[in-house]
Short mmCIF file of N, CA and C in Angstrom, two decimals:
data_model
loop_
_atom_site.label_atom_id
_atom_site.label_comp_id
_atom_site.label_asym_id
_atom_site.label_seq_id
_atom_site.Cartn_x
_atom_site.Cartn_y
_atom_site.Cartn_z
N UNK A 14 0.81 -1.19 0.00
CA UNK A 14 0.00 0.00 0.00
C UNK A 14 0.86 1.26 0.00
N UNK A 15 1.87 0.94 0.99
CA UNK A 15 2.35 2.84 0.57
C UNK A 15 3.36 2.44 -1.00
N UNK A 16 3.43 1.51 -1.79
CA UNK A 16 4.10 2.08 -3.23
C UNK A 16 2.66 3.13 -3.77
N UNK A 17 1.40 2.78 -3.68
CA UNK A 17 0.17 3.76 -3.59
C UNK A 17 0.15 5.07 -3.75
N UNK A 18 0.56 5.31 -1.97
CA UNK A 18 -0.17 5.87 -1.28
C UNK A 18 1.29 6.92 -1.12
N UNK A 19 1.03 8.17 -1.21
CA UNK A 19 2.34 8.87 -0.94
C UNK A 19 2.49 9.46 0.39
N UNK A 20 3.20 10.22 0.75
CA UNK A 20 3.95 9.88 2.22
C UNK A 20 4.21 11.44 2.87
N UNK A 21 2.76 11.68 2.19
CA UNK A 21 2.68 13.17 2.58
C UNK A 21 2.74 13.18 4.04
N UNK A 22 1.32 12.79 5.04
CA UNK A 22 1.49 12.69 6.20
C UNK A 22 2.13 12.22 7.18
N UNK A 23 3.06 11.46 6.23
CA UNK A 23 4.48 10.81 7.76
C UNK A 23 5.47 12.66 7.41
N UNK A 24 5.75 13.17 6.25
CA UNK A 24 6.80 13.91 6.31
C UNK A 24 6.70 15.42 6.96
N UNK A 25 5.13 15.76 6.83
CA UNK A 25 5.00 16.90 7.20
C UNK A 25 5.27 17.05 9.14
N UNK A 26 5.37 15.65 9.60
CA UNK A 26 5.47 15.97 11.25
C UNK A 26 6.96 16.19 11.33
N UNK A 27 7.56 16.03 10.22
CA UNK A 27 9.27 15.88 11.01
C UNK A 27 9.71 17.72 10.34
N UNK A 28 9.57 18.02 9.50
CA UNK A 28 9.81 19.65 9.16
C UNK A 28 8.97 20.50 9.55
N UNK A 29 9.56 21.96 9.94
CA UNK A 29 8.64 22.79 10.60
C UNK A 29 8.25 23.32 9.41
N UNK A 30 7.36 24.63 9.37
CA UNK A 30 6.31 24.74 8.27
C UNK A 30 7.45 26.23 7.77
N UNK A 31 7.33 26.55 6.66
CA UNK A 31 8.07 27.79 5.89
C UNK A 31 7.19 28.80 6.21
N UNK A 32 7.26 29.90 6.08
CA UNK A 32 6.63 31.40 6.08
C UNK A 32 7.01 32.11 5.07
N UNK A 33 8.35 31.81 4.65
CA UNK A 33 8.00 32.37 3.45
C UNK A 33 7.49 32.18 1.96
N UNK A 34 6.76 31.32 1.77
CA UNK A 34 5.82 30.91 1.36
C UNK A 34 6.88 31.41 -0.27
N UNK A 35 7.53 30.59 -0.47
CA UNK A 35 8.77 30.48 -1.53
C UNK A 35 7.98 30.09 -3.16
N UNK A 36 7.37 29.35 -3.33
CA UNK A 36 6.50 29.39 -4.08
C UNK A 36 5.59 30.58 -4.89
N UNK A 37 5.93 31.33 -4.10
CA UNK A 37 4.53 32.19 -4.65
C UNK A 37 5.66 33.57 -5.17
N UNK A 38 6.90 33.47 -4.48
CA UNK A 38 7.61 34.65 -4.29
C UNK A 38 7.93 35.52 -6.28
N UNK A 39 8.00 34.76 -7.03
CA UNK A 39 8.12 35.17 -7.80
C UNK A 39 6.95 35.33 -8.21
N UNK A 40 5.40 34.72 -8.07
CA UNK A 40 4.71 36.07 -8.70
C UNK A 40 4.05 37.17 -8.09
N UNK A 41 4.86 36.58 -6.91
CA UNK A 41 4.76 37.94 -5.92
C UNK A 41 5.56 39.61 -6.55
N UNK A 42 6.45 38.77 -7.40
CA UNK A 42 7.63 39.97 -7.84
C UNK A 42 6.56 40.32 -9.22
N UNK A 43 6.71 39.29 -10.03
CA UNK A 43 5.76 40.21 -11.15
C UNK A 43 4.60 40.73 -10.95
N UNK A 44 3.48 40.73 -9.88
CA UNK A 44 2.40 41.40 -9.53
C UNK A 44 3.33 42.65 -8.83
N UNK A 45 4.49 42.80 -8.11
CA UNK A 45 5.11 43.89 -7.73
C UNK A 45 5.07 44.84 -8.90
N UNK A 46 6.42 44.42 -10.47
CA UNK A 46 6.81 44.64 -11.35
C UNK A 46 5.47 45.21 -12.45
N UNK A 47 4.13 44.72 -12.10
CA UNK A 47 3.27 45.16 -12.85
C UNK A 47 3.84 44.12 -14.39
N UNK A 48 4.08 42.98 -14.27
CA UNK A 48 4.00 42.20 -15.56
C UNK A 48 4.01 40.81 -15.17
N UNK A 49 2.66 40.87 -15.01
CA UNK A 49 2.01 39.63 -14.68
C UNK A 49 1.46 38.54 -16.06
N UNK A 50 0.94 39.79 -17.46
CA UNK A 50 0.92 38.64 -18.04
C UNK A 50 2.43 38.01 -18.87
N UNK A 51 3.54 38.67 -18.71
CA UNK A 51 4.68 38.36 -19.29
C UNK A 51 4.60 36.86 -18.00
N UNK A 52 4.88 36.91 -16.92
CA UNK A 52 4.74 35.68 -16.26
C UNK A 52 4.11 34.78 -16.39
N UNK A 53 2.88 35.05 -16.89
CA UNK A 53 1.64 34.05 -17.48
C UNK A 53 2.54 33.54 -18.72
N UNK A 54 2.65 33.80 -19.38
CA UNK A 54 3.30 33.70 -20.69
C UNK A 54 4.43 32.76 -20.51
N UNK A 55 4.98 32.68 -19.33
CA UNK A 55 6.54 32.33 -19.48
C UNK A 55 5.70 31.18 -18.54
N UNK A 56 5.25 30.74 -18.01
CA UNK A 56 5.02 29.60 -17.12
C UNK A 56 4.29 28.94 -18.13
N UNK A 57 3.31 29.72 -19.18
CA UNK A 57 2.76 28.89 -19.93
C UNK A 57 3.08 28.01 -21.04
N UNK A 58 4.05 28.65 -21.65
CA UNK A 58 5.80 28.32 -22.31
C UNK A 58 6.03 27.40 -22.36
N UNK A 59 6.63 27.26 -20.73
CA UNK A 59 7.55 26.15 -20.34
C UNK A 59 6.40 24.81 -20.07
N UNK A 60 5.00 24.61 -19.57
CA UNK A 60 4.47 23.34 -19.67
C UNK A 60 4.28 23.03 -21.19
N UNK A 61 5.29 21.62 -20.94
CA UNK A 61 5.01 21.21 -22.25
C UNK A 61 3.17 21.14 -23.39
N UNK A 62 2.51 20.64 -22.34
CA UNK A 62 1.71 20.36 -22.81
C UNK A 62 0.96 22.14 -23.39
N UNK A 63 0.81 22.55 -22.67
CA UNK A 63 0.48 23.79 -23.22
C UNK A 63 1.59 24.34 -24.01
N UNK A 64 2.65 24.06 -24.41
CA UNK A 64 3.37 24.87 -25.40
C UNK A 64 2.69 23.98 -26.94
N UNK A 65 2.27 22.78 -26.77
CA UNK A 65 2.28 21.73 -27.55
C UNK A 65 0.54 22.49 -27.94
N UNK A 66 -0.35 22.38 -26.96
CA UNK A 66 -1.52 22.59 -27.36
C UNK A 66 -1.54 24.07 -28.59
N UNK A 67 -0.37 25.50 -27.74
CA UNK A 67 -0.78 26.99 -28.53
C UNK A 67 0.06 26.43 -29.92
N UNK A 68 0.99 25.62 -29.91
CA UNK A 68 1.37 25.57 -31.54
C UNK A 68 0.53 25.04 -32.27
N UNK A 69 -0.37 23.61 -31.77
CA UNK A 69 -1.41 22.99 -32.96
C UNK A 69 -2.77 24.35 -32.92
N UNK A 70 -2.96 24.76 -32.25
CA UNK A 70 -4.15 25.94 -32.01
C UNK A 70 -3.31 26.99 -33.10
N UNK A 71 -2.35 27.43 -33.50
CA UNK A 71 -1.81 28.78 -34.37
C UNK A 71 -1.65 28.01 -35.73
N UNK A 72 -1.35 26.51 -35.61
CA UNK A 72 -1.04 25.51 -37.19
C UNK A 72 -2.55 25.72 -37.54
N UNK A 73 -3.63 25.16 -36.52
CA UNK A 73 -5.17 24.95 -37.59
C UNK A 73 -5.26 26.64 -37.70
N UNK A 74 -5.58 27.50 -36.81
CA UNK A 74 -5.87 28.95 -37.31
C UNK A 74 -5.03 29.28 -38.53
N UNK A 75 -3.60 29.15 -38.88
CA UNK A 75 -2.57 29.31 -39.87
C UNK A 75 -3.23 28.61 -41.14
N UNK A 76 -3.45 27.40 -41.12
CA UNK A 76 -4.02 26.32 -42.01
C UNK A 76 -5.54 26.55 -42.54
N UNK A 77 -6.45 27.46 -41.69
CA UNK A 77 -7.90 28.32 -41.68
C UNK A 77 -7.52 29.48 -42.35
N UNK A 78 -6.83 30.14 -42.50
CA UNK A 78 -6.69 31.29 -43.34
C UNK A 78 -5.47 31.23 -44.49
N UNK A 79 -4.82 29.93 -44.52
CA UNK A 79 -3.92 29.99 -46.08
C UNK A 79 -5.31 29.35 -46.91
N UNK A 80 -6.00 28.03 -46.51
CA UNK A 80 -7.33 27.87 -47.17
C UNK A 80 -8.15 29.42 -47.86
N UNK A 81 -9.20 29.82 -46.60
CA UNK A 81 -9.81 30.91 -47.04
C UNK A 81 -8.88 31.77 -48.61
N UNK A 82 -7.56 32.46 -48.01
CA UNK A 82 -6.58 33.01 -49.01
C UNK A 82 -6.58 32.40 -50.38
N UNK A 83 -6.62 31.21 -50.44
CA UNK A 83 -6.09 30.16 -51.71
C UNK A 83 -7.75 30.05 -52.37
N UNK A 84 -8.61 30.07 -51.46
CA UNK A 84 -10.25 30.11 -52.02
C UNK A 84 -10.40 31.29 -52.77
N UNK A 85 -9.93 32.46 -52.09
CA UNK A 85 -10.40 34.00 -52.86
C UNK A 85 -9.86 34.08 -53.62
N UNK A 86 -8.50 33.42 -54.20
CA UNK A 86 -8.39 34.00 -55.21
C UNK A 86 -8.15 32.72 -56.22
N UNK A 87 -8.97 31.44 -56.05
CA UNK A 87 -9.35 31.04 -57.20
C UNK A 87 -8.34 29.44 -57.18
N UNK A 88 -7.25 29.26 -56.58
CA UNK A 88 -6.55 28.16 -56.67
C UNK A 88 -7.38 26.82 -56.46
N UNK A 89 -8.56 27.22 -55.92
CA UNK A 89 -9.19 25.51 -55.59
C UNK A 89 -10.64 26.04 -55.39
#
C-alpha cells in the first residue's frame, strides 16, 4: 500500500512549516513589477503540454486562413 499511497502525512510531522511561502515569491515579484501577463506567458511556455496545445491551435488557425486566401483568389 504505501508504493500507492504517498507519504505526505508521515513527512509533514518531522519539518517545521516555511513562512516564506517560496513558491509564490516570484509572482509575488511580477504582480510587484506590474507584468504579470509576461509571467503568465513564461510559465505557460515552459508546460510542455500547453506549449504543444498553442502551436497545434496557431497551425489549424494558420491552415484556416492559407485555405480561405487560396479560395479567394481562385486556386481551388
Amino acid at each position: 500500500m504505501n508504493a500507492i499511497m504517498s507519504n505526505f502525512d508521515v513527512d509533514t510531522g518531522n519539518r517545521p512549516a516555511s513562512r516564506n511561502w517560496e513558491g509564490l515569491s516570484e509572482l509575488d515579484q511580477a504582480l510587484r513589477e506590474n507584468r504579470l501577463m509576461e509571467y503568465r506567458i513564461k510559465k505557460s511556455w515552459a508546460d510542455p503540454w500547453a506549449r504543444s496545445l498553442t502551436i497545434a491551435v496557431l497551425f489549424v488557425i494558420a491552415a484556416g486562413f492559407s485555405y480561405l486566401a487560396g479560395a479567394s483568389f481562385g486556386l481551388w
